[in-house]
Each structure stands twice: as structure tokens, then as C-alpha cells.
């Protein structure tokens, strides 16, 4: 229902109220004067402000004003329209109207849907019962479509004796509108120019219909469009899926698919080429000179590798080869710094950061055990640790901290000997660098590292736990906040060592260190 008459009516009511009614103050005064309660020459009565409720007289006097206000309020009130609920029947009616408008839109000189010159009556129907008829030409359909060439060639000679147009029906169309657009393209001289106005999703629909009816010119034009036009991220999968479904490699689909796959023509999955590209990316990141760009690209490469579900793109040997290069550079510059040669000393932090990044990659792929063994055996680096200024060396201890976190969270399952050797080699340097790490490393999760160290120690035999934790107890009391707080691990060890377990007979317990010992703790 049109809302214009309602607006006019409301305006009329509003105007009559404003024109015929009197102000409320005048109505009150006039009513009182008529009732003889006021002398025209006397001053107005004083208002008793203590009364909160109106008197009967005031209510009677203000009654006309109330009616007037209610009329104005009703006149100006816009009633909320009910929520539109379009039924399936209404949707079909709207679509039918849309298709009718589409068929009625013809450029001058275009014979599509021209009843005067057509000789074929084509009816398209969808699965939901929608149907539309159009006037087309046998000569154009046969010339452009292999499907229509077969359907119209044999029967046409028999049907052409009658003056009535030949009737063709195509049922169960997925999208009648796309079908009409595809037929309209048969009447166009410049298909590429016509398709430039469409988007990728619509082109895919036209391509599907063109392939189904053997409209080769339409197929080629759609493929040319897809090869040249940019795709949105969500459209990429649709393009690749449809082209694979239609199997159009022989007519140019391979050129389109080259955008998303490099082996569509050969049909061979050359994994070595992929590995070579990825190793090149790794090497460029590891050797990059701009720190900000390196951080950004490390995050990007890690994300891409993590999202690869197959994880067969990079062999373990290739990754460890890149890691060994970083470790050798770290050893070279670290040992030079220990001899007071600080030339290129910044390489220590850079290569330690590279190793930390590679270690994250190893842990994600569950291949970090070999790295742990290699790092635990770096006794030469550990021995030279105290000779290198802390400002240059603390990044090295971040690698050790990451190993503690990996062991403590169960991300890295190493042998008892490897875990013991790691603590023996790197625990004291880790203690000495902890204060620097805490202050200088942005985003360092101190509690995560402390929990990782506690859990790593608690995976060892009880006697080794005692030796390490008693040494930590002494260091913590003398270093305070610059020493990691592994009190939780200390408490667990204490309960294990001194509390009687349920069901065990009480017996004297004497703690003593066995033959196993850990040096430098």
C-alpha cells in the first residue's frame, strides 16, 4: 500500500488541529471566567506550589487541550511497518519480472527475442517451476552451438513447412538468467567487450552454460577474460574447481590455471622445484639486512609453511642444512668476540635469532630432537660464554630457553641423556643471561620459560633433580630477580623426595647423591 496518502492525511489532521484549537492557557482562563470564578479586573490567582495533583477544576479546564494533543500525537506518529516476509511465490514473481525486463532490453538492430524475424520459440524452465519463453533464430543457434546444431538440424526440414515457429524446451536449468545471457552473446559481434562489464562469478556461470551447449566462442571469450582479470581470494578456488570439472585444457583452460599451478600442462608434480623455491625464500630471510623486514617475512614464511598440511614440501635434510649454516656463523663470531675481537659482533644476535626461528620450525614439524642434541654438544660455545659481553650474548640463551619450553610442554621428546647434557652445557649460561633476556627481549614470557625449565628438570632422575635444584636455590637467594624463579619445580621435587607416599611404610629417608653427577651447575 502506498504511504503517500497516509502522509497527506496526517498533514491534514495536524493542520486542522493547529488551526482550530486554542492554546491551553487561554482555555483555562476562559473557562474560569465563564464560570464566574474570576473578576476580569482582578489579578490572576496565586498558584499553590505545594499541591502536586491537579484539582477537578483544572482537570476539566485542561480536557480540550488533552484531546488536541492526543490528536496531534496520533497524526504525527509513524506506525512501524511490519517486517517484510517474501514468500516463495513473491520471489518467483520478482524473478519472472526480472527475466521479462532482461528479455525486453534489446539494443537497436539486435535480433535477439525479436518475434517478427524469429523462427524458434525457446522455453527455459528451472527446477522450482519458473519458466520463460523467448524468440530466437535457428540459423544463429546452429552456427554457434553444437547442441542446437544437433537438435535443430534433423527435424527442421520437416517442421519448416508449417508457418508456426519451431518450439524448443529446455528443462531443469540451474540459472535461467545466466542461460539467457549466454544466448544473448550469440547475437553479439564483440564478445570480449560485452563480457568486460561482468564480474568473475557471472563469467563462471556463462562459461558453464557455454560448455554445456557447445558454444565454443563463448567458452574461449570467458577463458580469455579469466586469464586477464584479477580474482578475489574466494574466487580463486571457484575458478580452479570449475575448470577442473569442465576439463577444458584443450581449449585454453591451462593458461588460466597456470596462475594457480605451475604443472597443469605437464601433469607432473615436481616437488624438487617447490623445495628449491622454499629453500631460496629461507635463505633470503636468513641473510636479509633490514631487521624489520626480516621479522615480517619470518612471520609470513612461517605462516605459509604451517598452513601446508602435507608438510612434504621441505625435506628434513634441507632444513637442517640451512640451520647448520647459521650455527657455523654463530660459532665463528661468538668465538671471535670471546677473544675480544668485536668486529661484526652484531652477527651473534642475528644468527641466534635465525636459530630460534629455525627451532620453532623444527618443533612445528616434530623434528627438533636432532637440533637439541647438536645444541647440547656445543661445549666450546658454552665455555666461551662468560668471555663475551652480556649485551651481545643474551640472544644465544633464548635458543636454550626455547628448548626448555619445548621439553616442558611435551613438544620435544628427547632422551634422558640428551636432556641432561643440555642442562649440563647451557644451564649456567642461561642463568647468567636471564636478567638481560628479561629486560631486553620484547614480549618475553618469563613465566612460560620458568615453567619450561622446571618441567625439564623434573623429567630427570630424582637425585639429579636434587643437585640442580639445590644449586638453583643458592643462586636465587644471591641473585634475586635476575635468576629464574623455579620455585614450583623445587616444591615438586621436595614433595617427591621427603613426603611419604600413601600406602608406603614409613622408613627413614636419607638423601645422598649417587654416582651420576652434573658438572658446572
mmCIF file of C-alpha atoms in Angstrom, residues 42-317:
data_model
loop_
_atom_site.group_PDB
_atom_site.id
_atom_site.type_symbol
_atom_site.label_atom_id
_atom_site.label_comp_id
_atom_site.label_asym_id
_atom_site.label_seq_id
_atom_site.Cartn_x
_atom_site.Cartn_y
_atom_site.Cartn_z
ATOM 1 C CA UNK A 42 -8.646 41.239 39.391
ATOM 2 C CA UNK A 43 -5.098 39.820 39.244
ATOM 3 C CA UNK A 44 -4.682 36.112 38.480
ATOM 4 C CA UNK A 45 -4.957 33.799 41.467
ATOM 5 C CA UNK A 46 -1.759 32.633 43.134
ATOM 6 C CA UNK A 47 -0.658 29.109 42.377
ATOM 7 C CA UNK A 48 -0.286 26.757 45.291
ATOM 8 C CA UNK A 49 3.003 25.031 44.515
ATOM 9 C CA UNK A 50 2.631 22.638 47.429
ATOM 10 C CA UNK A 51 -0.137 20.727 45.635
ATOM 11 C CA UNK A 52 1.286 18.008 43.441
ATOM 12 C CA UNK A 53 -2.012 16.701 41.949
ATOM 13 C CA UNK A 54 -4.448 18.826 39.841
ATOM 14 C CA UNK A 55 -7.890 19.781 41.126
ATOM 15 C CA UNK A 56 -11.123 18.717 39.460
ATOM 16 C CA UNK A 57 -11.473 22.227 38.052
ATOM 17 C CA UNK A 58 -8.001 22.099 36.485
ATOM 18 C CA UNK A 59 -8.692 18.699 35.008
ATOM 19 C CA UNK A 60 -11.952 19.945 33.431
ATOM 20 C CA UNK A 61 -10.268 23.066 32.138
ATOM 21 C CA UNK A 62 -7.387 21.165 30.508
ATOM 22 C CA UNK A 63 -9.583 18.474 28.916
ATOM 23 C CA UNK A 64 -9.879 20.181 25.465
ATOM 24 C CA UNK A 65 -6.128 20.628 25.395
ATOM 25 C CA UNK A 66 -5.598 16.932 26.117
ATOM 26 C CA UNK A 67 -7.831 15.973 23.203
ATOM 27 C CA UNK A 68 -5.960 18.325 20.923
ATOM 28 C CA UNK A 69 -2.576 16.983 21.962
ATOM 29 C CA UNK A 70 -3.671 13.379 21.528
ATOM 30 C CA UNK A 71 -4.855 14.164 18.003
ATOM 31 C CA UNK A 72 -1.539 15.816 17.147
ATOM 32 C CA UNK A 73 0.379 12.884 18.606
ATOM 33 C CA UNK A 74 -1.649 10.378 16.619
ATOM 34 C CA UNK A 75 -1.293 12.420 13.474
ATOM 35 C CA UNK A 76 2.485 12.586 13.753
ATOM 36 C CA UNK A 77 3.042 9.007 14.882
ATOM 37 C CA UNK A 78 4.537 6.787 12.190
ATOM 38 C CA UNK A 79 3.397 3.257 12.756
ATOM 39 C CA UNK A 80 6.203 0.701 12.346
ATOM 40 C CA UNK A 81 5.866 -1.213 9.147
ATOM 41 C CA UNK A 82 5.547 -4.968 9.521
ATOM 42 C CA UNK A 83 8.670 -6.931 8.694
ATOM 43 C CA UNK A 84 8.663 -7.952 5.088
ATOM 44 C CA UNK A 85 8.363 -11.657 4.662
ATOM 45 C CA UNK A 86 8.755 -12.504 0.996
ATOM 46 C CA UNK A 87 7.182 -15.813 0.173
ATOM 47 C CA UNK A 88 8.487 -18.174 -2.447
ATOM 48 C CA UNK A 89 5.622 -17.149 -4.691
ATOM 49 C CA UNK A 90 6.641 -13.495 -4.400
ATOM 50 C CA UNK A 91 10.267 -14.376 -5.106
ATOM 51 C CA UNK A 92 9.235 -16.220 -8.247
ATOM 52 C CA UNK A 93 7.123 -13.246 -9.302
ATOM 53 C CA UNK A 94 10.069 -10.900 -8.812
ATOM 54 C CA UNK A 95 12.380 -13.184 -10.749
ATOM 55 C CA UNK A 96 9.805 -13.537 -13.512
ATOM 56 C CA UNK A 97 9.622 -9.762 -13.774
ATOM 57 C CA UNK A 98 13.421 -9.530 -13.813
ATOM 58 C CA UNK A 99 13.641 -12.056 -16.640
ATOM 59 C CA UNK A 100 10.939 -10.232 -18.581
ATOM 60 C CA UNK A 101 12.861 -6.989 -18.249
ATOM 61 C CA UNK A 102 16.022 -8.749 -19.373
ATOM 62 C CA UNK A 103 14.314 -10.102 -22.489
ATOM 63 C CA UNK A 104 12.737 -6.734 -23.265
ATOM 64 C CA UNK A 105 16.120 -4.978 -23.179
ATOM 65 C CA UNK A 106 17.398 -5.048 -26.758
ATOM 66 C CA UNK A 107 19.851 -2.749 -28.448
ATOM 67 C CA UNK A 108 18.860 -1.300 -31.847
ATOM 68 C CA UNK A 109 19.492 -3.762 -34.656
ATOM 69 C CA UNK A 110 19.840 -6.752 -32.319
ATOM 70 C CA UNK A 111 17.507 -9.569 -33.351
ATOM 71 C CA UNK A 112 17.551 -11.385 -30.004
ATOM 72 C CA UNK A 113 13.961 -12.036 -28.849
ATOM 73 C CA UNK A 114 12.554 -10.376 -31.969
ATOM 74 C CA UNK A 115 9.173 -12.028 -32.636
ATOM 75 C CA UNK A 116 8.934 -10.589 -36.143
ATOM 76 C CA UNK A 117 12.026 -12.297 -37.548
ATOM 77 C CA UNK A 118 12.462 -15.333 -35.276
ATOM 78 C CA UNK A 119 11.661 -18.876 -36.302
ATOM 79 C CA UNK A 120 12.273 -20.701 -32.988
ATOM 80 C CA UNK A 121 10.283 -20.407 -29.788
ATOM 81 C CA UNK A 122 12.663 -21.383 -26.971
ATOM 82 C CA UNK A 123 11.298 -22.064 -23.474
ATOM 83 C CA UNK A 124 13.578 -22.343 -20.446
ATOM 84 C CA UNK A 125 12.321 -23.759 -17.139
ATOM 85 C CA UNK A 126 14.003 -24.175 -13.773
ATOM 86 C CA UNK A 127 13.645 -26.914 -11.177
ATOM 87 C CA UNK A 128 11.428 -24.727 -8.988
ATOM 88 C CA UNK A 129 8.830 -24.236 -11.721
ATOM 89 C CA UNK A 130 9.956 -20.891 -13.132
ATOM 90 C CA UNK A 131 9.605 -20.718 -16.926
ATOM 91 C CA UNK A 132 10.243 -18.100 -19.590
ATOM 92 C CA UNK A 133 9.930 -18.116 -23.385
ATOM 93 C CA UNK A 134 11.893 -16.135 -25.973
ATOM 94 C CA UNK A 135 12.120 -15.748 -29.716
ATOM 95 C CA UNK A 136 15.392 -16.858 -31.258
ATOM 96 C CA UNK A 137 16.749 -17.781 -34.678
ATOM 97 C CA UNK A 138 17.638 -21.274 -35.830
ATOM 98 C CA UNK A 139 20.448 -20.070 -38.075
ATOM 99 C CA UNK A 140 22.244 -18.288 -35.218
ATOM 100 C CA UNK A 141 21.778 -21.134 -32.737
ATOM 101 C CA UNK A 142 23.011 -23.773 -35.171
ATOM 102 C CA UNK A 143 26.022 -21.672 -36.211
ATOM 103 C CA UNK A 144 27.219 -21.060 -32.647
ATOM 104 C CA UNK A 145 26.168 -24.134 -30.633
ATOM 105 C CA UNK A 146 26.894 -27.790 -31.302
ATOM 106 C CA UNK A 147 23.991 -28.704 -29.021
ATOM 107 C CA UNK A 148 21.443 -26.736 -31.043
ATOM 108 C CA UNK A 149 23.039 -27.846 -34.311
ATOM 109 C CA UNK A 150 22.189 -31.447 -33.439
ATOM 110 C CA UNK A 151 18.751 -30.718 -32.013
ATOM 111 C CA UNK A 152 17.531 -28.486 -34.859
ATOM 112 C CA UNK A 153 19.174 -29.935 -37.969
ATOM 113 C CA UNK A 154 17.235 -33.199 -38.410
ATOM 114 C CA UNK A 155 13.751 -32.048 -37.551
ATOM 115 C CA UNK A 156 13.915 -28.631 -39.104
ATOM 116 C CA UNK A 157 13.231 -29.807 -42.666
ATOM 117 C CA UNK A 158 10.004 -31.444 -41.510
ATOM 118 C CA UNK A 159 8.898 -28.533 -39.363
ATOM 119 C CA UNK A 160 9.647 -25.690 -41.811
ATOM 120 C CA UNK A 161 6.599 -26.484 -43.985
ATOM 121 C CA UNK A 162 4.310 -25.097 -41.291
ATOM 122 C CA UNK A 163 4.198 -21.345 -40.712
ATOM 123 C CA UNK A 164 4.337 -21.649 -36.908
ATOM 124 C CA UNK A 165 7.773 -21.294 -35.194
ATOM 125 C CA UNK A 166 9.703 -24.359 -34.142
ATOM 126 C CA UNK A 167 9.264 -24.998 -30.398
ATOM 127 C CA UNK A 168 12.219 -25.994 -28.210
ATOM 128 C CA UNK A 169 12.033 -26.596 -24.477
ATOM 129 C CA UNK A 170 14.986 -26.903 -22.075
ATOM 130 C CA UNK A 171 14.074 -28.002 -18.571
ATOM 131 C CA UNK A 172 15.861 -28.041 -15.191
ATOM 132 C CA UNK A 173 18.102 -25.025 -15.854
ATOM 133 C CA UNK A 174 20.265 -24.112 -12.865
ATOM 134 C CA UNK A 175 20.121 -20.379 -13.608
ATOM 135 C CA UNK A 176 17.729 -19.138 -16.285
ATOM 136 C CA UNK A 177 19.152 -15.616 -16.176
ATOM 137 C CA UNK A 178 22.668 -16.873 -16.955
ATOM 138 C CA UNK A 179 21.259 -19.058 -19.744
ATOM 139 C CA UNK A 180 19.572 -16.011 -21.321
ATOM 140 C CA UNK A 181 22.816 -14.025 -21.080
ATOM 141 C CA UNK A 182 24.685 -16.849 -22.811
ATOM 142 C CA UNK A 183 22.158 -16.989 -25.658
ATOM 143 C CA UNK A 184 22.307 -13.215 -25.993
ATOM 144 C CA UNK A 185 26.098 -13.473 -26.505
ATOM 145 C CA UNK A 186 25.452 -15.479 -29.690
ATOM 146 C CA UNK A 187 24.000 -12.308 -31.180
ATOM 147 C CA UNK A 188 26.990 -10.128 -30.201
ATOM 148 C CA UNK A 189 29.816 -9.309 -32.598
ATOM 149 C CA UNK A 190 32.360 -8.422 -29.882
ATOM 150 C CA UNK A 191 32.039 -10.913 -27.046
ATOM 151 C CA UNK A 192 35.111 -9.693 -25.140
ATOM 152 C CA UNK A 193 33.763 -6.158 -24.945
ATOM 153 C CA UNK A 194 30.399 -7.447 -23.760
ATOM 154 C CA UNK A 195 31.969 -9.611 -21.038
ATOM 155 C CA UNK A 196 34.136 -6.791 -19.680
ATOM 156 C CA UNK A 197 31.086 -5.471 -17.822
ATOM 157 C CA UNK A 198 30.600 -8.717 -15.899
ATOM 158 C CA UNK A 199 32.261 -9.986 -12.716
ATOM 159 C CA UNK A 200 34.141 -13.240 -12.220
ATOM 160 C CA UNK A 201 31.210 -15.072 -10.628
ATOM 161 C CA UNK A 202 28.920 -14.289 -13.560
ATOM 162 C CA UNK A 203 31.612 -15.216 -16.085
ATOM 163 C CA UNK A 204 31.912 -18.626 -14.430
ATOM 164 C CA UNK A 205 28.180 -19.152 -14.833
ATOM 165 C CA UNK A 206 28.298 -18.170 -18.521
ATOM 166 C CA UNK A 207 31.322 -20.443 -19.022
ATOM 167 C CA UNK A 208 29.466 -23.401 -17.530
ATOM 168 C CA UNK A 209 26.428 -22.898 -19.783
ATOM 169 C CA UNK A 210 28.610 -22.261 -22.856
ATOM 170 C CA UNK A 211 30.481 -25.511 -22.277
ATOM 171 C CA UNK A 212 27.219 -27.408 -21.775
ATOM 172 C CA UNK A 213 25.691 -26.288 -25.095
ATOM 173 C CA UNK A 214 28.950 -26.368 -27.072
ATOM 174 C CA UNK A 215 29.181 -22.581 -27.546
ATOM 175 C CA UNK A 216 32.923 -22.529 -28.313
ATOM 176 C CA UNK A 217 33.179 -18.783 -28.914
ATOM 177 C CA UNK A 218 31.603 -18.167 -25.511
ATOM 178 C CA UNK A 219 33.971 -20.624 -23.835
ATOM 179 C CA UNK A 220 37.050 -19.006 -25.362
ATOM 180 C CA UNK A 221 35.875 -15.494 -24.519
ATOM 181 C CA UNK A 222 35.227 -16.490 -20.895
ATOM 182 C CA UNK A 223 38.655 -18.124 -20.632
ATOM 183 C CA UNK A 224 40.316 -15.026 -22.071
ATOM 184 C CA UNK A 225 38.505 -12.915 -19.502
ATOM 185 C CA UNK A 226 39.534 -15.205 -16.613
ATOM 186 C CA UNK A 227 43.151 -15.260 -17.776
ATOM 187 C CA UNK A 228 43.392 -11.457 -17.806
ATOM 188 C CA UNK A 229 41.091 -10.344 -14.965
ATOM 189 C CA UNK A 230 42.135 -10.239 -11.300
ATOM 190 C CA UNK A 231 40.477 -12.721 -8.933
ATOM 191 C CA UNK A 232 39.430 -12.246 -5.358
ATOM 192 C CA UNK A 233 40.789 -14.771 -2.882
ATOM 193 C CA UNK A 234 37.441 -16.537 -2.515
ATOM 194 C CA UNK A 235 37.013 -16.691 -6.318
ATOM 195 C CA UNK A 236 40.309 -18.485 -6.931
ATOM 196 C CA UNK A 237 39.068 -21.836 -5.664
ATOM 197 C CA UNK A 238 35.830 -21.490 -7.655
ATOM 198 C CA UNK A 239 37.757 -20.847 -10.881
ATOM 199 C CA UNK A 240 40.117 -23.781 -10.392
ATOM 200 C CA UNK A 241 37.290 -26.106 -9.345
ATOM 201 C CA UNK A 242 35.068 -25.279 -12.323
ATOM 202 C CA UNK A 243 37.867 -25.544 -14.883
ATOM 203 C CA UNK A 244 38.911 -28.906 -13.471
ATOM 204 C CA UNK A 245 35.289 -30.065 -13.601
ATOM 205 C CA UNK A 246 34.743 -28.948 -17.208
ATOM 206 C CA UNK A 247 38.095 -30.384 -18.444
ATOM 207 C CA UNK A 248 38.782 -27.566 -20.895
ATOM 208 C CA UNK A 249 42.578 -27.877 -21.033
ATOM 209 C CA UNK A 250 42.480 -28.360 -24.789
ATOM 210 C CA UNK A 251 40.762 -25.012 -25.428
ATOM 211 C CA UNK A 252 42.848 -22.729 -23.242
ATOM 212 C CA UNK A 253 41.957 -23.528 -19.631
ATOM 213 C CA UNK A 254 45.585 -24.467 -18.987
ATOM 214 C CA UNK A 255 46.639 -20.846 -19.476
ATOM 215 C CA UNK A 256 44.151 -19.781 -16.837
ATOM 216 C CA UNK A 257 45.219 -22.475 -14.386
ATOM 217 C CA UNK A 258 48.869 -21.513 -14.740
ATOM 218 C CA UNK A 259 48.048 -18.643 -12.429
ATOM 219 C CA UNK A 260 47.462 -21.055 -9.551
ATOM 220 C CA UNK A 261 49.544 -24.088 -10.548
ATOM 221 C CA UNK A 262 52.822 -24.419 -12.425
ATOM 222 C CA UNK A 263 52.385 -28.043 -13.509
ATOM 223 C CA UNK A 264 48.970 -28.035 -15.196
ATOM 224 C CA UNK A 265 50.413 -28.734 -18.624
ATOM 225 C CA UNK A 266 52.921 -31.396 -17.737
ATOM 226 C CA UNK A 267 50.738 -33.157 -15.202
ATOM 227 C CA UNK A 268 53.840 -33.954 -13.127
ATOM 228 C CA UNK A 269 54.182 -32.840 -9.524
ATOM 229 C CA UNK A 270 57.780 -31.653 -9.388
ATOM 230 C CA UNK A 271 58.363 -31.470 -5.654
ATOM 231 C CA UNK A 272 62.056 -30.649 -6.106
ATOM 232 C CA UNK A 273 61.171 -27.331 -7.751
ATOM 233 C CA UNK A 274 58.911 -26.425 -4.825
ATOM 234 C CA UNK A 275 61.643 -27.311 -2.368
ATOM 235 C CA UNK A 276 64.150 -25.211 -4.273
ATOM 236 C CA UNK A 277 61.863 -22.184 -4.172
ATOM 237 C CA UNK A 278 61.188 -22.586 -0.452
ATOM 238 C CA UNK A 279 64.864 -23.001 0.360
ATOM 239 C CA UNK A 280 65.583 -19.852 -1.613
ATOM 240 C CA UNK A 281 62.972 -17.997 0.432
ATOM 241 C CA UNK A 282 64.508 -19.292 3.667
ATOM 242 C CA UNK A 283 67.978 -18.257 2.617
ATOM 243 C CA UNK A 284 66.854 -14.765 1.622
ATOM 244 C CA UNK A 285 65.156 -14.291 5.002
ATOM 245 C CA UNK A 286 68.156 -15.639 6.918
ATOM 246 C CA UNK A 287 70.533 -13.291 5.103
ATOM 247 C CA UNK A 288 68.283 -10.217 4.975
ATOM 248 C CA UNK A 289 69.795 -6.956 6.208
ATOM 249 C CA UNK A 290 66.731 -4.961 7.267
ATOM 250 C CA UNK A 291 65.653 -6.245 10.695
ATOM 251 C CA UNK A 292 62.077 -5.010 10.499
ATOM 252 C CA UNK A 293 61.561 -6.581 7.091
ATOM 253 C CA UNK A 294 63.202 -9.800 8.301
ATOM 254 C CA UNK A 295 60.772 -10.060 11.204
ATOM 255 C CA UNK A 296 57.789 -9.511 8.938
ATOM 256 C CA UNK A 297 58.961 -12.027 6.347
ATOM 257 C CA UNK A 298 59.791 -14.616 9.011
ATOM 258 C CA UNK A 299 56.214 -14.423 10.225
ATOM 259 C CA UNK A 300 54.903 -14.711 6.660
ATOM 260 C CA UNK A 301 57.079 -17.696 5.710
ATOM 261 C CA UNK A 302 56.301 -19.468 8.993
ATOM 262 C CA UNK A 303 52.588 -18.954 8.446
ATOM 263 C CA UNK A 304 52.714 -20.320 4.903
ATOM 264 C CA UNK A 305 54.712 -23.381 5.929
ATOM 265 C CA UNK A 306 52.449 -24.018 8.913
ATOM 266 C CA UNK A 307 49.342 -23.894 6.717
ATOM 267 C CA UNK A 308 50.769 -26.566 4.417
ATOM 268 C CA UNK A 309 49.043 -29.682 5.679
ATOM 269 C CA UNK A 310 51.191 -32.151 3.741
ATOM 270 C CA UNK A 311 54.474 -30.870 5.231
ATOM 271 C CA UNK A 312 56.303 -32.677 2.444
ATOM 272 C CA UNK A 313 57.450 -29.508 0.739
ATOM 273 C CA UNK A 314 60.795 -29.326 2.572
ATOM 274 C CA UNK A 315 62.888 -32.312 3.454
ATOM 275 C CA UNK A 316 64.369 -32.523 6.931
ATOM 276 C CA UNK A 317 67.871 -32.630 5.472
#
